[in-house]
CSV table of C-alpha atoms and ligand atoms in Angstrom, one decimal:
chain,number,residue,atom,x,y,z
C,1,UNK,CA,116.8,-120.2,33.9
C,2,UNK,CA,115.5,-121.7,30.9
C,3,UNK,CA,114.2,-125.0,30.4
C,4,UNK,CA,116.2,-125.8,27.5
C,5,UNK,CA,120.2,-124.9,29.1
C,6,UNK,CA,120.4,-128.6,30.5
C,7,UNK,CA,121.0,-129.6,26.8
C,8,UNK,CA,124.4,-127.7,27.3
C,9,UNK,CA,124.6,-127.0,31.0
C,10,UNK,CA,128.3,-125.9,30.7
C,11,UNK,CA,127.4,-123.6,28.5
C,12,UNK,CA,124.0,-122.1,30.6
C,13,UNK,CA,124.7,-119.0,32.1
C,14,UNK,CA,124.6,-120.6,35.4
C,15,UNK,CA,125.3,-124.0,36.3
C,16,UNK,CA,124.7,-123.5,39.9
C,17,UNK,CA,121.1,-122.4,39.0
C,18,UNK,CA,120.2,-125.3,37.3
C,19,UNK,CA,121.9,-127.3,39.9
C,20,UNK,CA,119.5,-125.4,42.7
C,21,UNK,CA,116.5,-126.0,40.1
C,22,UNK,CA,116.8,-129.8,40.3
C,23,UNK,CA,117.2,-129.9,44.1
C,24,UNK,CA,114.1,-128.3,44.9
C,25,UNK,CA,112.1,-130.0,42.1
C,26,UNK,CA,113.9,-133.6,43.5
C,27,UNK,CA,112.6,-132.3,47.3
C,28,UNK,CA,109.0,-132.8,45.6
C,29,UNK,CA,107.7,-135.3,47.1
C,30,UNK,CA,105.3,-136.6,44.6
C,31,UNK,CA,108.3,-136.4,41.9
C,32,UNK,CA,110.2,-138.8,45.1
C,33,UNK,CA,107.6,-141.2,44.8
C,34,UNK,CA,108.0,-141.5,40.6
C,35,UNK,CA,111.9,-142.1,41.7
C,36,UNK,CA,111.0,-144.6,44.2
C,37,UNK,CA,108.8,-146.5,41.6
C,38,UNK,CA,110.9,-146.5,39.1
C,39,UNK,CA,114.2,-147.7,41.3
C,40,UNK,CA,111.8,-150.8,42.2
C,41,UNK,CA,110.9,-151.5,38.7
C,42,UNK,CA,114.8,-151.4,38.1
C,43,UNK,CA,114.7,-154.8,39.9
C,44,UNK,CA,117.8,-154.2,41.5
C,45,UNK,CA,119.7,-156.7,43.5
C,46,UNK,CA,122.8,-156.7,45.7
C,47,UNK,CA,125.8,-156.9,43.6
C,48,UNK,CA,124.5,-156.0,39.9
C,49,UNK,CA,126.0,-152.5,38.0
C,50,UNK,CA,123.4,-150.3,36.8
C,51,UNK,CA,124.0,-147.4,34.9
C,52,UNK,CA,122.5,-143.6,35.6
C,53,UNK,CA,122.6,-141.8,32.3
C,54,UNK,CA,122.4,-138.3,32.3
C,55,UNK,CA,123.1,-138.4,36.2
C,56,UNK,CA,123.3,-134.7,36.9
C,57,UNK,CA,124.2,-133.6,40.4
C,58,UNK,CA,124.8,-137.4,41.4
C,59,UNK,CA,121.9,-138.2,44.2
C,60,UNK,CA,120.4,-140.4,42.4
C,61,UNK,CA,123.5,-142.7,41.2
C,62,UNK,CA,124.4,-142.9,45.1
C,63,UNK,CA,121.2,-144.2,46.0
C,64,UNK,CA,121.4,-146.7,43.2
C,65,UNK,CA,125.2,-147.3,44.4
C,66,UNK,CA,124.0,-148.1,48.1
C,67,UNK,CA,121.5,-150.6,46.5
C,68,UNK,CA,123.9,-152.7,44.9
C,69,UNK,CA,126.3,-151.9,47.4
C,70,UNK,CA,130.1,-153.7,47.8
C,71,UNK,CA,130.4,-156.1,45.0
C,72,UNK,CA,128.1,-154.3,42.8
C,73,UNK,CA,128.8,-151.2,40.7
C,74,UNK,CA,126.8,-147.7,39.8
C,75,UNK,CA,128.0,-145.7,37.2
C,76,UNK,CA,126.9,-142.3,36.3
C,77,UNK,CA,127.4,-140.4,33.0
C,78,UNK,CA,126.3,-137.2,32.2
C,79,UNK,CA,127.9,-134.8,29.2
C,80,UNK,CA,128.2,-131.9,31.9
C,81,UNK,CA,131.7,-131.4,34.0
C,82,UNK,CA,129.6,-129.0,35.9
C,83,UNK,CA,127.1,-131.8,37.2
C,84,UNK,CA,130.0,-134.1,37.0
C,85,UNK,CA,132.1,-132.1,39.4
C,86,UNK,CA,129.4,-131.8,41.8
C,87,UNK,CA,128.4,-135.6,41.7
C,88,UNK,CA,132.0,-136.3,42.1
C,89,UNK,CA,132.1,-133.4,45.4
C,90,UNK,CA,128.7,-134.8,46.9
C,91,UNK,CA,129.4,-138.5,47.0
C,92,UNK,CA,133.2,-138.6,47.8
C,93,UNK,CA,132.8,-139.2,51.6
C,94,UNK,CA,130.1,-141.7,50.9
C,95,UNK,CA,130.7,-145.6,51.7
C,96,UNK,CA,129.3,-146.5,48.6
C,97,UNK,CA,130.4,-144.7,46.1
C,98,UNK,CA,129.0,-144.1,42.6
C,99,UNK,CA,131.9,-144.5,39.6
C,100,UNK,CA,131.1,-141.0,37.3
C,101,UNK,CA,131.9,-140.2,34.0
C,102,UNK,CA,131.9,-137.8,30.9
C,103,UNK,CA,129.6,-139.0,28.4
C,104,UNK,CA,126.8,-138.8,25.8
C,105,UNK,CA,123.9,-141.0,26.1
C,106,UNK,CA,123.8,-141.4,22.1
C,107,UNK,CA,127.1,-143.1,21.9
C,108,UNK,CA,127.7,-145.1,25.4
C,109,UNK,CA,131.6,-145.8,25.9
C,110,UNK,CA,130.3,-149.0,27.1
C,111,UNK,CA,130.0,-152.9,25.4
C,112,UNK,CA,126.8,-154.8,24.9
C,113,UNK,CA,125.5,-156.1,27.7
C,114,UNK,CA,127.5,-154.6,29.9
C,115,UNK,CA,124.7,-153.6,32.7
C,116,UNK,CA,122.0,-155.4,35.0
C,117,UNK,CA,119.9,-152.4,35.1
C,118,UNK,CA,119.6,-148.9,33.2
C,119,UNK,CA,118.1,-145.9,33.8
C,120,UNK,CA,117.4,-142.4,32.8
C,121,UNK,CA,115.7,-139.4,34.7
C,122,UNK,CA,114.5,-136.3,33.2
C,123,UNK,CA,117.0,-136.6,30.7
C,124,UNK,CA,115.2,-137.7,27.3
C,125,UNK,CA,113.3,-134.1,27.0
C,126,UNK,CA,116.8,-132.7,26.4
C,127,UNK,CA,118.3,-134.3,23.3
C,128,UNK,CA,117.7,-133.9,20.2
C,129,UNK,CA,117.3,-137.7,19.7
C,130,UNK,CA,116.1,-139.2,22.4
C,131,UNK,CA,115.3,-143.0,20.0
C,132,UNK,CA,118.6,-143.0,19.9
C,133,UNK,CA,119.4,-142.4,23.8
C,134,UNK,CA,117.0,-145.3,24.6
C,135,UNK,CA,118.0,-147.8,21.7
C,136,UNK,CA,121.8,-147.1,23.2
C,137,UNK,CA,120.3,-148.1,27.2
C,138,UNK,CA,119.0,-151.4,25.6
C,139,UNK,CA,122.1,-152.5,24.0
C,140,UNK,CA,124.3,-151.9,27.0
C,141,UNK,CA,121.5,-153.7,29.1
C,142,UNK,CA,122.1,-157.5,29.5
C,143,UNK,CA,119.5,-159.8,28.0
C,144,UNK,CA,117.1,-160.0,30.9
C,145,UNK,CA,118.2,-157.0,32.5
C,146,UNK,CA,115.8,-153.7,32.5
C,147,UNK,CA,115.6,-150.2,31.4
C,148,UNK,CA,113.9,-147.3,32.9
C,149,UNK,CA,113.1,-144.4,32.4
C,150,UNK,CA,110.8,-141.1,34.1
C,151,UNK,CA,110.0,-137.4,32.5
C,152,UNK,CA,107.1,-135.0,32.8
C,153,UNK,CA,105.2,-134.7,29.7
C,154,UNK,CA,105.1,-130.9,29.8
C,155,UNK,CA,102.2,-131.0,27.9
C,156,UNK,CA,100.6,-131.9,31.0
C,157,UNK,CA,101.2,-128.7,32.8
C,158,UNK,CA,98.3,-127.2,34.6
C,159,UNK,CA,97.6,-124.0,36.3
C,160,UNK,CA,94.4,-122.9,37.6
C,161,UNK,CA,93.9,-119.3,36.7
C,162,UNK,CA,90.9,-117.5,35.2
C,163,UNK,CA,92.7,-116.4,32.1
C,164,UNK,CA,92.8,-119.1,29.5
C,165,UNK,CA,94.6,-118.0,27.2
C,166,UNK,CA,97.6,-116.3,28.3
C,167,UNK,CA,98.3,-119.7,30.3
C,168,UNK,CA,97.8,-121.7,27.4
C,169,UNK,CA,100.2,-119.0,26.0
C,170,UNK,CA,102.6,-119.5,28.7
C,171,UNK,CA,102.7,-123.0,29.3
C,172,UNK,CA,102.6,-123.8,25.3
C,173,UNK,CA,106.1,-121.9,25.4
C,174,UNK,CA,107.2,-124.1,28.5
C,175,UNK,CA,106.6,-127.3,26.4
C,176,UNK,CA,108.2,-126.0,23.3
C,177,UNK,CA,111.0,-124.6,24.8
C,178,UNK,CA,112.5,-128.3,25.9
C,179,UNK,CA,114.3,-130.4,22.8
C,180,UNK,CA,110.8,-132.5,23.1
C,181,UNK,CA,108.8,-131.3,25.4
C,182,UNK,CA,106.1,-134.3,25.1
C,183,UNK,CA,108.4,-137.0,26.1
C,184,UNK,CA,106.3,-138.5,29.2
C,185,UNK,CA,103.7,-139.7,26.5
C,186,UNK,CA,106.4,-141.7,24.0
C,187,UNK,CA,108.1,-143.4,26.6
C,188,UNK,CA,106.2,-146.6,26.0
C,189,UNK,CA,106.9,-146.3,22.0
C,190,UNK,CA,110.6,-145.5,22.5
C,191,UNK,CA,110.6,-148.2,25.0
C,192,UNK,CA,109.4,-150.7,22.7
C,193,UNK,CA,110.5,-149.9,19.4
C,194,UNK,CA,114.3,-150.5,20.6
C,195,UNK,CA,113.1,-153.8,21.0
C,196,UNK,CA,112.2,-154.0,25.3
C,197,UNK,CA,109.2,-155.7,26.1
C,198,UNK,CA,107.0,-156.2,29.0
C,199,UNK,CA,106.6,-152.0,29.0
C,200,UNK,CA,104.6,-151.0,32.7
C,201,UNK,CA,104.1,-147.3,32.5
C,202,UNK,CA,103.8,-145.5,36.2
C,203,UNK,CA,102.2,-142.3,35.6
C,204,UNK,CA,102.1,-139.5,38.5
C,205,UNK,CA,100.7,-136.4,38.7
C,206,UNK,CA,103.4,-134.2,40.4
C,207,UNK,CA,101.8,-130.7,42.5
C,208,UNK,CA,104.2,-127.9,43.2
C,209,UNK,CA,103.9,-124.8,44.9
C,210,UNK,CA,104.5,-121.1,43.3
C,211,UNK,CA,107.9,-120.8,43.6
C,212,UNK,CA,108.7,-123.4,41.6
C,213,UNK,CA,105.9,-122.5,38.8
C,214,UNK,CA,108.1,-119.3,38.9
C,215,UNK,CA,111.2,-120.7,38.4
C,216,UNK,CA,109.5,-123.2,35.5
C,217,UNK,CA,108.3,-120.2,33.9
C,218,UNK,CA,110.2,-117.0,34.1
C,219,UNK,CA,112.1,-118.2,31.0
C,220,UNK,CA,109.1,-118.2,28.6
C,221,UNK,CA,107.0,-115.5,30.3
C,222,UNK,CA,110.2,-113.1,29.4
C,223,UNK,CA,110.4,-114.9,25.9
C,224,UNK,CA,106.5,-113.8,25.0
C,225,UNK,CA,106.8,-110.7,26.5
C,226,UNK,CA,109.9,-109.7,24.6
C,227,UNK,CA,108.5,-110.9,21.0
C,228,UNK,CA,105.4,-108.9,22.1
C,229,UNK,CA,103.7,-112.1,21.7
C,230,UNK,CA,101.7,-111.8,25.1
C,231,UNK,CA,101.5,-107.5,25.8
C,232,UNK,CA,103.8,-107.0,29.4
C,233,UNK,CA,100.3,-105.7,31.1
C,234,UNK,CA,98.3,-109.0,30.2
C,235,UNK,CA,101.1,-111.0,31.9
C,236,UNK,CA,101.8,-108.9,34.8
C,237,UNK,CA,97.9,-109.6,35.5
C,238,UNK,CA,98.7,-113.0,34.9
C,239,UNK,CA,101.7,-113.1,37.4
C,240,UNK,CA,99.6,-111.0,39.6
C,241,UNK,CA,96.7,-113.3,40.2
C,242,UNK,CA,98.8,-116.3,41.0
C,243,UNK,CA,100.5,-114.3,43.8
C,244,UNK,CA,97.0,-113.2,44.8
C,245,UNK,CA,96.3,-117.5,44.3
C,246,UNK,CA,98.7,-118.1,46.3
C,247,UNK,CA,98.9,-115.6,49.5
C,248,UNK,CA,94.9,-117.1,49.9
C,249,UNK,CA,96.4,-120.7,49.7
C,250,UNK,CA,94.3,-121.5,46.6
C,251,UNK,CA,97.3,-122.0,44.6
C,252,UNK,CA,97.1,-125.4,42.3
C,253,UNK,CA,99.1,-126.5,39.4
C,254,UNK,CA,101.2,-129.3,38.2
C,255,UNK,CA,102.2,-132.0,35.7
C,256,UNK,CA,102.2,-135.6,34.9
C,257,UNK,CA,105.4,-137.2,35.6
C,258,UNK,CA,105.8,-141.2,33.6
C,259,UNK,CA,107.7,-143.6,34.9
C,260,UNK,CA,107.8,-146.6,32.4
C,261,UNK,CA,110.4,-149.6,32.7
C,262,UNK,CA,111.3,-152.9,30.3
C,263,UNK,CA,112.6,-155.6,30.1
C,264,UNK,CA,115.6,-156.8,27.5
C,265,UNK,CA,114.8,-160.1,25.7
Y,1,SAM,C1,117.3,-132.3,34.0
Y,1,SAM,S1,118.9,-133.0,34.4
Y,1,SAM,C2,118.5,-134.4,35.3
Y,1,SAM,C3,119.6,-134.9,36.2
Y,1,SAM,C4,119.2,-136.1,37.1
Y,1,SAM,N1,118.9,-137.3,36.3
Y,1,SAM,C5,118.1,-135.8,38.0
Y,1,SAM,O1,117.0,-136.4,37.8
Y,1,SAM,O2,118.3,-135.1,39.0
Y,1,SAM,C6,119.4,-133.6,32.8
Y,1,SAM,C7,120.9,-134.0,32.9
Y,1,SAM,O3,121.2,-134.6,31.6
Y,1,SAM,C8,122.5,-134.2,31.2
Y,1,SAM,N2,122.6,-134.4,29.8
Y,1,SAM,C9,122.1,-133.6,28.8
Y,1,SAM,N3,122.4,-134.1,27.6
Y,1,SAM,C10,123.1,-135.3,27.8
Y,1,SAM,C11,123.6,-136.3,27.0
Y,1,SAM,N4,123.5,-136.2,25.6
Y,1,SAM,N5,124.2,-137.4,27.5
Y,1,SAM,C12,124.3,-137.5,28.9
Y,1,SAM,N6,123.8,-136.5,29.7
Y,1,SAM,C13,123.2,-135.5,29.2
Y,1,SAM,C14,122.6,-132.7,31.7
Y,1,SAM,O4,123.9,-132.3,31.7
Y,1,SAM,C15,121.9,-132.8,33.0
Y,1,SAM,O5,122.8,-133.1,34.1
């Protein structure tokens, strides 16, 4: 899987793998703790709606469902039947029940003011203008109501391996395969410049194992060894001493995860 199919996940050539992608990466529990941050900075109370743009697989728009719980309203849009179909699968037995629907973040089928609360998760990296995502969160958001938001900066990406730079190679071509890879780092200036104000930022550094390093990267790696822009032997090397990393338990990579909310005036 590549980085860059959840711009079009109906058109990836799997669906289900990006599906399985973002359960293990929402299983990490650092990357859990950024969610829990950011649902408190949502302010939510019982009662309010809050919108889940870009909502994927659906988890998260339940758990913002059972906090505003009967009487209140969660919504989840996402431009993908694929994720829509499974958020729509998942939640259907649940008592509170998330309302989900086809649609783009740049052009909300919604009125001014419509929500309490708005959020987006790991979504902005994807579009080709995210300004435009966050200036359409505000205006649907009720004066005094609140917009959040959380992405890695992949920028922030680090690996510890002996060879610099085939892993400056290799992660450069992680961030620059996403629409924007450097998104964690704007979400203040996006944030404010569609007018929010009282930005908090809630950065945290996100650890993963191997496996999921492996998943991250397989896209690139086969991009630079394909263009001949890394030689295959240099990378196998490269591959091979974070399997050796990790079989000693000295495996140890990451990235920065932001969480940054605001408020509508
Ligand atoms: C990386 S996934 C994140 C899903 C979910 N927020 C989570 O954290 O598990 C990004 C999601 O954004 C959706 N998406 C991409 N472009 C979109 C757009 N323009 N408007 C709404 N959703 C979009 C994708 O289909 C995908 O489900």
């Amino acid at each position: 899987m590549r980085i860059s199919e959840f711009e079009t996940v109906d058109a990836a050539t799997s669906p289900d793998a990006l599906i399985a992608y973002l359960e293990v990466a929402n299983a990490l529990p650092a990357l859990r703790q950024a969610k829990a941050a950011l649902v408190e900075l949502l302010r939510l109370r019982p009662r309010q709606t809050v919108l889940d743009a870009g909502c994927g697989y659906g988890q998260g728009s339940a758990e913002l469902a059972a906090l505003v719980g009967r009487g209140g309203k969660a919504v989840g849009v996402d431009t993908s039947q694929a994720m829509l179909g499974e958020a729509r699968r998942r939640t259907a037995n649940l008592v509170h029940r998330p309302a989900f629907q086809h649609a783009d973040v740049a052009d909300l089928p919604f009125g001014d003011a419509s929500f309490d609360a708005c959020r987006a998760e790991t979504l902005l990296q994807h579009l080709p203008d995210p300004r435009r995502a966050v200036a359409e969160l505000a205006r649907v958001t009720r004066s005094g109501g609140r917009v959040a938001l959380l992405e890695f900066d992949l920028g922030t990406v680090f690996l510890d391996h002996s060879d610099r730079a085939t892993t400056r190679q290799v992660l450069d071509a992680l961030a620059d395969d996403a629409a924007e890879g450097w998104m964690g780092r704007q979400l203040p200036r996006l944030l404010t410049s569609s007018g929010l104000v009282d930005v908090v930022v809630r950065p945290q550094v996100v650890l993963t194992g191997l496996e999921f390093f492996q998943r991250l990267l397989a896209g690139p790696a086969t991009q630079l060894r394909a263009s001949g822009a890394v030689p295959a032997g240099r990378l196998d090397d490269w591959w091979a001493e974070l399997g050796r990393a990790d079989a000693s338990g000295c495996f140890f990579g990451g990235a920065t995860a932001f969480v940054a909310a605001a408020t509508k005036p």
